[in-house]
Each structure stands twice: as structure tokens, then as C-alpha cells.
């Protein structure tokens, strides 16, 4: 054993102590409560998505002639194919929910403030990537809603002034949905976006390690006691417990509500009702409330404001140091998001 240890140490000249020093982040006490460490949940689900996604990709065929049949084959013929597909689908839903909850906790605890503004922006890129990976994923099944959802998405991109037509053409690999569209979605979904997310996650976690996690003050805290605990083994055990609970929830959802198949895509028949996945309800309702370009531009503006929010908030706090403006904006935004989502979910059109 020592011979192997020595051999490895010569090749990787880093000691156990150095490795521990690098990774053993001091964790503030409030992270003992699971709702403060919601960032680990999307990270865990991302790994689940990569593993189940690779297994699904062994059988998935990305041409419009074969895509629907290959998904049906995975669902009905491959041993445990239905389970893998259902875990992947529920994993996507839970991951989007977890990213949104994590972002809300960051927002309402002010953890995006100086010096973490750039990490908030990296987080926003992760949010956009998560939503885009969801959008491209639902398009891959090539059922009616996949096809028409992608077509509506491309038309929305088209209504952006100046660059719109180019964006639509880049997304669809042509002026309209064609033989190359699905392979393009597949490459975006299974290669470009996951690699980009890995890169962003690496920067996100490295920045957290360098800056540490924001310390929060609680009234019931004993000032005499240490304010931090160790990442190993204390925090990793919390994360492992969350991971175990998630795996049980995912398996239960996949078994009780397995992923089904809608009717095959028919480019000549527009369905009476076109609905995206629940996490796009808010965007969809917004687009219905305002007309084409106004809706898209206002949406772009809101996303831009979200991106640079730490700087806007910093400016507000410099002018009005005790203002609770950000909290009220946050509450308003949460109500607006829930309201628009429920509205879109409740109506047929
Ligand atoms: C795939 C998506 C994401 C993953 C896997 C992820 C992962 C993490 C993890 C593990 C932490 C450590 C603390 C915690 O668990 O809360 C964290 C902190 C943080 N995240 Fe994320 N995150 C993601 C998306 C986002 C988004 C969408 C935002 C905001 C736009 C964001 C902003 C931040 C910030 C500012 C911190 C530092 C918090 C602090 O210092 O207390 N992250 N993230």
C-alpha cells in the first residue's frame, strides 16, 4: 500500500493536508439548516441528469424520422428505460425548482452583495443555461408539443429587433423547422450546454471557496460558540442526506408518475392548445399579455436588470442605507411569478 502511495505521491506532488486545506471550507453555522444550503441540490441533480442523460443517449436518435420511435423504444422496450427517462424528466423539473429556490435564498439573504456580485452574474448564466437545457430537452421527444413548442420558441426569438431573424435561423438551423433542427437541439442539450454549465459551476464553486459563504447574524446565536464548522465530515453529511432524500423523492415520482408519450409531431396540424413546460408559464403569459416585440424587449430588460441587480442594489443602499427596497422588490417579483404561472396553468388559452 505504501509503495502505491509513494508512487502516486511522486506523480501528484500534493499532500493530504494540502488537499484538505484546499477543500475543507469553513462553513457558517446557519448552513446546518438545509434550506440555507439549497445550492447543493441543483449540483446533485445536475450529476443525476448527466448520468441518466448519457444512458438515454445510448438509444436516442436525433433525426425527426426516428426520434419519437427511439423515445418510445426506450420507454416501452429497454429494461428500466421507462425509469431512466422518468428520473431524467423529474430530475429536470426538480433542478429548475431547486435553482429558483436557491436563487431566492441568495436574494432574500442579500448574499449577492459585495464582493459576490460577479458570482450572482455567474449564477444568472447558470439559471439561463438550466432553462435552455430544459427547453431543448423537451423538444427532443418529437411529440406534438415538442415540435410546436420549438416553433413558438423560434418565433419569439424572431420578434427581437435586428438580430431576431438570425437567432431564429441559428436555433432552427434554417428558416423553418427542418431535418437539421433536431440534431442541433440535441447537440445543444447534450454537449454544448452541459459543458458550459460545468465550466460555470467550476467558477461558481471556486469563487464560493475563495470568498467563503456569507455570514448571517441570528438573534438566538451564542457569541461564545464557534461561528463555523468543518466541511468534512459535517457539511458533506448534510449534503449526502439531502442527496439520499432527493433520490427517494425522484424514484417515487418516476414510479408513481412515469414520463408518458404525447401524440407524434405533425408539422401540418397545429394543436388547439400549445403549452410549454410549467417553468416557462410565466414567460408565456407575459408574451400573451403584451404584443410581440414589446413583450420580448420588456422580458429582455427584466432579465438584464436581474443580471446587474447587485450593482443596482448597491447604488440604492449607498443612497438610502437603511432602505428595505430589495426585500419589497423581491416579494413583488415572487408574487408576480407565482401569479402569472398559476394564471397560465389555470386557463386553456
Ligand atoms: C446549476 C445551478 C446552481 C448550482 C449548482 C449552485 C451551487 C451553489 C452552491 C453549492 C452554493 C453554496 C451555498 C449554498 O448551498 O447556498 C452556492 C452559493 C451561491 N450561489 Fe449558486 N448555484 C446555482 C445557481 C445559482 C443562481 C441561479 C444564482 C443567482 C443568480 C446563484 C448565486 C449564488 C451566490 C451569490 C452564492 C454565494 C452565497 C453565499 O455566499 O452565501 N447560484 N451556489
CSV table of N, CA and C in Angstrom, one decimal, residues 201-277:
chain,number,residue,atom,x,y,z
A,201,UNK,N,-20.1,26.2,-13.3
A,201,UNK,CA,-20.2,25.6,-11.9
A,201,UNK,C,-18.8,25.6,-11.3
A,202,UNK,N,-17.8,25.3,-12.1
A,202,UNK,CA,-16.4,25.3,-11.6
A,202,UNK,C,-16.1,26.7,-11.1
A,203,UNK,N,-16.4,27.8,-11.9
A,203,UNK,CA,-16.1,29.1,-11.4
A,203,UNK,C,-17.0,29.5,-10.2
A,204,UNK,N,-18.3,29.1,-10.2
A,204,UNK,CA,-19.2,29.4,-9.1
A,204,UNK,C,-18.7,28.9,-7.8
A,205,UNK,N,-18.3,27.6,-7.8
A,205,UNK,CA,-17.8,26.9,-6.6
A,205,UNK,C,-16.5,27.5,-6.2
A,206,UNK,N,-15.6,27.7,-7.2
A,206,UNK,CA,-14.2,28.3,-6.8
A,206,UNK,C,-14.4,29.6,-6.2
A,207,UNK,N,-15.3,30.5,-6.7
A,207,UNK,CA,-15.5,31.8,-6.1
A,207,UNK,C,-16.0,31.6,-4.6
A,208,UNK,N,-17.0,30.7,-4.4
A,208,UNK,CA,-17.5,30.4,-3.1
A,208,UNK,C,-16.4,30.0,-2.2
A,209,UNK,N,-15.5,29.2,-2.7
A,209,UNK,CA,-14.3,28.7,-1.8
A,209,UNK,C,-13.4,29.9,-1.5
A,210,UNK,N,-13.2,30.7,-2.5
A,210,UNK,CA,-12.2,31.9,-2.3
A,210,UNK,C,-12.9,32.9,-1.4
A,211,UNK,N,-14.2,33.2,-1.6
A,211,UNK,CA,-14.8,34.3,-0.8
A,211,UNK,C,-15.4,33.8,0.5
A,212,UNK,N,-15.6,32.5,0.6
A,212,UNK,CA,-16.4,32.0,1.7
A,212,UNK,C,-17.8,32.2,1.6
A,213,UNK,N,-18.6,31.6,2.4
A,213,UNK,CA,-20.1,31.8,2.4
A,213,UNK,C,-20.5,32.9,3.2
A,214,UNK,N,-21.4,33.7,2.8
A,214,UNK,CA,-21.8,34.9,3.5
A,214,UNK,C,-22.2,34.6,5.0
A,215,UNK,N,-21.7,35.3,5.9
A,215,UNK,CA,-22.0,35.1,7.3
A,215,UNK,C,-23.3,35.8,7.6
A,216,UNK,N,-24.3,35.1,8.2
A,216,UNK,CA,-25.5,35.8,8.6
A,216,UNK,C,-25.6,35.9,10.1
A,217,UNK,N,-26.2,37.0,10.6
A,217,UNK,CA,-26.4,37.1,12.1
A,217,UNK,C,-27.8,36.6,12.5
A,218,UNK,N,-27.8,35.9,13.6
A,218,UNK,CA,-29.1,35.4,14.1
A,218,UNK,C,-29.2,35.8,15.6
A,219,UNK,N,-30.4,36.3,16.0
A,219,UNK,CA,-30.5,36.7,17.4
A,219,UNK,C,-30.2,35.6,18.4
A,220,UNK,N,-30.6,34.4,18.1
A,220,UNK,CA,-30.5,33.3,19.1
A,220,UNK,C,-29.1,32.7,19.1
A,221,UNK,N,-28.1,33.3,18.4
A,221,UNK,CA,-26.8,32.7,18.4
A,221,UNK,C,-26.0,33.0,19.6
A,222,UNK,N,-25.2,32.0,20.1
A,222,UNK,CA,-24.4,32.2,21.3
A,222,UNK,C,-23.0,32.8,20.8
A,223,UNK,N,-22.7,34.0,21.2
A,223,UNK,CA,-21.4,34.7,20.7
A,223,UNK,C,-20.2,33.9,21.1
A,224,UNK,N,-20.3,33.1,22.2
A,224,UNK,CA,-19.1,32.4,22.7
A,224,UNK,C,-18.8,31.2,21.9
A,225,UNK,N,-19.8,30.6,21.2
A,225,UNK,CA,-19.6,29.4,20.5
A,225,UNK,C,-18.9,29.7,19.1
A,226,UNK,N,-18.1,28.7,18.5
A,226,UNK,CA,-17.5,29.0,17.2
A,226,UNK,C,-18.6,29.2,16.2
A,227,UNK,N,-18.3,30.2,15.2
A,227,UNK,CA,-19.2,30.6,14.2
A,227,UNK,C,-19.2,29.7,13.0
A,228,UNK,N,-18.2,28.8,12.9
A,228,UNK,CA,-18.1,28.0,11.7
A,228,UNK,C,-18.0,26.5,12.1
A,229,UNK,N,-18.3,25.6,11.2
A,229,UNK,CA,-18.0,24.2,11.4
A,229,UNK,C,-17.3,23.7,10.1
A,230,UNK,N,-16.8,22.4,10.2
A,230,UNK,CA,-16.0,21.9,9.1
A,230,UNK,C,-16.8,21.4,7.9
A,231,UNK,N,-16.3,21.6,6.7
A,231,UNK,CA,-16.9,21.0,5.5
A,231,UNK,C,-16.9,19.5,5.6
A,232,UNK,N,-15.7,18.9,6.0
A,232,UNK,CA,-15.5,17.5,6.2
A,232,UNK,C,-15.5,17.2,7.7
A,233,UNK,N,-16.3,16.2,8.2
A,233,UNK,CA,-17.3,15.5,7.5
A,233,UNK,C,-18.7,16.1,7.7
A,234,UNK,N,-18.8,17.2,8.6
A,234,UNK,CA,-20.1,17.7,9.0
A,234,UNK,C,-21.0,18.1,7.8
A,235,UNK,N,-20.5,19.0,7.0
A,235,UNK,CA,-21.4,19.5,5.9
A,235,UNK,C,-21.6,18.5,4.8
A,236,UNK,N,-20.6,17.7,4.5
A,236,UNK,CA,-20.8,16.7,3.5
A,236,UNK,C,-21.8,15.7,3.9
A,237,UNK,N,-22.0,15.5,5.2
A,237,UNK,CA,-23.0,14.5,5.7
A,237,UNK,C,-24.4,15.1,5.5
A,238,UNK,N,-24.5,16.5,5.7
A,238,UNK,CA,-25.8,17.1,5.4
A,238,UNK,C,-26.2,17.0,4.0
A,239,UNK,N,-25.2,17.2,3.1
A,239,UNK,CA,-25.4,17.2,1.6
A,239,UNK,C,-25.7,15.7,1.2
A,240,UNK,N,-25.1,14.8,1.8
A,240,UNK,CA,-25.4,13.4,1.5
A,240,UNK,C,-26.8,13.0,1.9
A,241,UNK,N,-27.2,13.5,3.0
A,241,UNK,CA,-28.6,13.2,3.5
A,241,UNK,C,-29.6,13.8,2.5
A,242,UNK,N,-29.3,15.1,2.1
A,242,UNK,CA,-30.2,15.7,1.1
A,242,UNK,C,-30.2,14.9,-0.2
A,243,UNK,N,-29.0,14.4,-0.6
A,243,UNK,CA,-28.9,13.6,-1.8
A,243,UNK,C,-29.8,12.4,-1.7
A,244,UNK,N,-29.7,11.7,-0.6
A,244,UNK,CA,-30.4,10.5,-0.4
A,244,UNK,C,-32.0,10.7,-0.4
A,245,UNK,N,-32.4,11.8,0.3
A,245,UNK,CA,-33.8,12.1,0.3
A,245,UNK,C,-34.3,12.4,-1.2
A,246,UNK,N,-33.4,13.2,-1.9
A,246,UNK,CA,-33.8,13.5,-3.3
A,246,UNK,C,-33.9,12.3,-4.2
A,247,UNK,N,-33.0,11.3,-4.0
A,247,UNK,CA,-33.0,10.1,-4.8
A,247,UNK,C,-34.3,9.3,-4.5
A,248,UNK,N,-34.7,9.3,-3.2
A,248,UNK,CA,-36.0,8.6,-2.9
A,248,UNK,C,-37.2,9.4,-3.5
A,249,UNK,N,-37.2,10.7,-3.4
A,249,UNK,CA,-38.3,11.5,-4.0
A,249,UNK,C,-38.3,11.3,-5.5
A,250,UNK,N,-37.1,11.3,-6.2
A,250,UNK,CA,-37.0,11.2,-7.6
A,250,UNK,C,-37.6,9.8,-8.0
A,251,UNK,N,-37.2,8.8,-7.3
A,251,UNK,CA,-37.6,7.4,-7.6
A,251,UNK,C,-39.1,7.2,-7.5
A,252,UNK,N,-39.6,7.8,-6.4
A,252,UNK,CA,-41.1,7.7,-6.1
A,252,UNK,C,-41.8,8.5,-7.2
A,253,UNK,N,-41.4,9.7,-7.6
A,253,UNK,CA,-42.1,10.4,-8.6
A,253,UNK,C,-42.0,9.6,-9.9
A,254,UNK,N,-40.8,9.1,-10.3
A,254,UNK,CA,-40.7,8.4,-11.5
A,254,UNK,C,-41.6,7.1,-11.6
A,255,UNK,N,-41.8,6.5,-10.4
A,255,UNK,CA,-42.6,5.3,-10.4
A,255,UNK,C,-44.1,5.6,-10.4
A,256,UNK,N,-44.5,6.6,-9.6
A,256,UNK,CA,-45.9,6.9,-9.5
A,256,UNK,C,-46.4,7.7,-10.7
A,257,UNK,N,-45.6,8.6,-11.2
A,257,UNK,CA,-46.0,9.4,-12.3
A,257,UNK,C,-44.9,9.3,-13.4
A,258,UNK,N,-44.8,8.2,-14.1
A,258,UNK,CA,-43.7,8.0,-15.1
A,258,UNK,C,-44.0,8.9,-16.3
A,259,UNK,N,-42.9,9.2,-17.0
A,259,UNK,CA,-42.9,10.0,-18.2
A,259,UNK,C,-43.8,9.3,-19.3
A,260,UNK,N,-44.7,10.0,-19.8
A,260,UNK,CA,-45.6,9.4,-20.9
A,260,UNK,C,-45.2,9.9,-22.2
A,261,UNK,N,-45.9,9.5,-23.3
A,261,UNK,CA,-45.6,10.0,-24.7
A,261,UNK,C,-46.9,10.6,-25.2
A,262,UNK,N,-46.8,11.9,-25.7
A,262,UNK,CA,-47.9,12.5,-26.3
A,262,UNK,C,-48.0,12.1,-27.8
A,263,UNK,N,-48.9,12.6,-28.5
A,263,UNK,CA,-49.0,12.2,-30.0
A,263,UNK,C,-47.8,12.7,-30.7
A,264,UNK,N,-47.4,11.9,-31.8
A,264,UNK,CA,-46.2,12.2,-32.6
A,264,UNK,C,-46.3,13.6,-33.2
A,265,UNK,N,-45.2,14.3,-33.4
A,265,UNK,CA,-45.2,15.6,-34.1
A,265,UNK,C,-45.8,15.5,-35.5
A,266,UNK,N,-46.7,16.5,-35.7
A,266,UNK,CA,-47.3,16.6,-37.1
A,266,UNK,C,-47.2,18.0,-37.5
A,267,UNK,N,-46.2,18.3,-38.4
A,267,UNK,CA,-45.9,19.7,-38.8
A,267,UNK,C,-47.1,20.4,-39.5
A,268,UNK,N,-48.1,19.6,-40.0
A,268,UNK,CA,-49.2,20.1,-40.7
A,268,UNK,C,-50.4,20.4,-39.8
A,269,UNK,N,-50.5,19.9,-38.6
A,269,UNK,CA,-51.6,20.2,-37.7
A,269,UNK,C,-51.2,20.9,-36.5
A,270,UNK,N,-51.6,22.2,-36.4
A,270,UNK,CA,-51.3,22.9,-35.2
A,270,UNK,C,-52.2,22.5,-34.1
A,271,UNK,N,-51.7,22.1,-32.9
A,271,UNK,CA,-52.6,21.7,-31.8
A,271,UNK,C,-53.4,22.8,-31.3
A,272,UNK,N,-54.6,22.5,-30.8
A,272,UNK,CA,-55.5,23.6,-30.3
A,272,UNK,C,-54.9,24.4,-29.2
A,273,UNK,N,-54.2,23.7,-28.3
A,273,UNK,CA,-53.6,24.3,-27.2
A,273,UNK,C,-52.1,24.0,-27.2
A,274,UNK,N,-51.2,25.1,-27.2
A,274,UNK,CA,-49.8,24.8,-27.1
A,274,UNK,C,-49.3,25.4,-25.8
A,275,UNK,N,-48.8,24.5,-24.9
A,275,UNK,CA,-48.4,24.9,-23.6
A,275,UNK,C,-46.9,24.5,-23.4
A,276,UNK,N,-46.1,25.4,-23.0
A,276,UNK,CA,-44.7,24.9,-22.7
A,276,UNK,C,-44.7,24.2,-21.3
A,277,UNK,N,-43.5,23.9,-20.9
A,277,UNK,CA,-43.3,23.3,-19.5
A,277,UNK,C,-43.7,24.4,-18.5
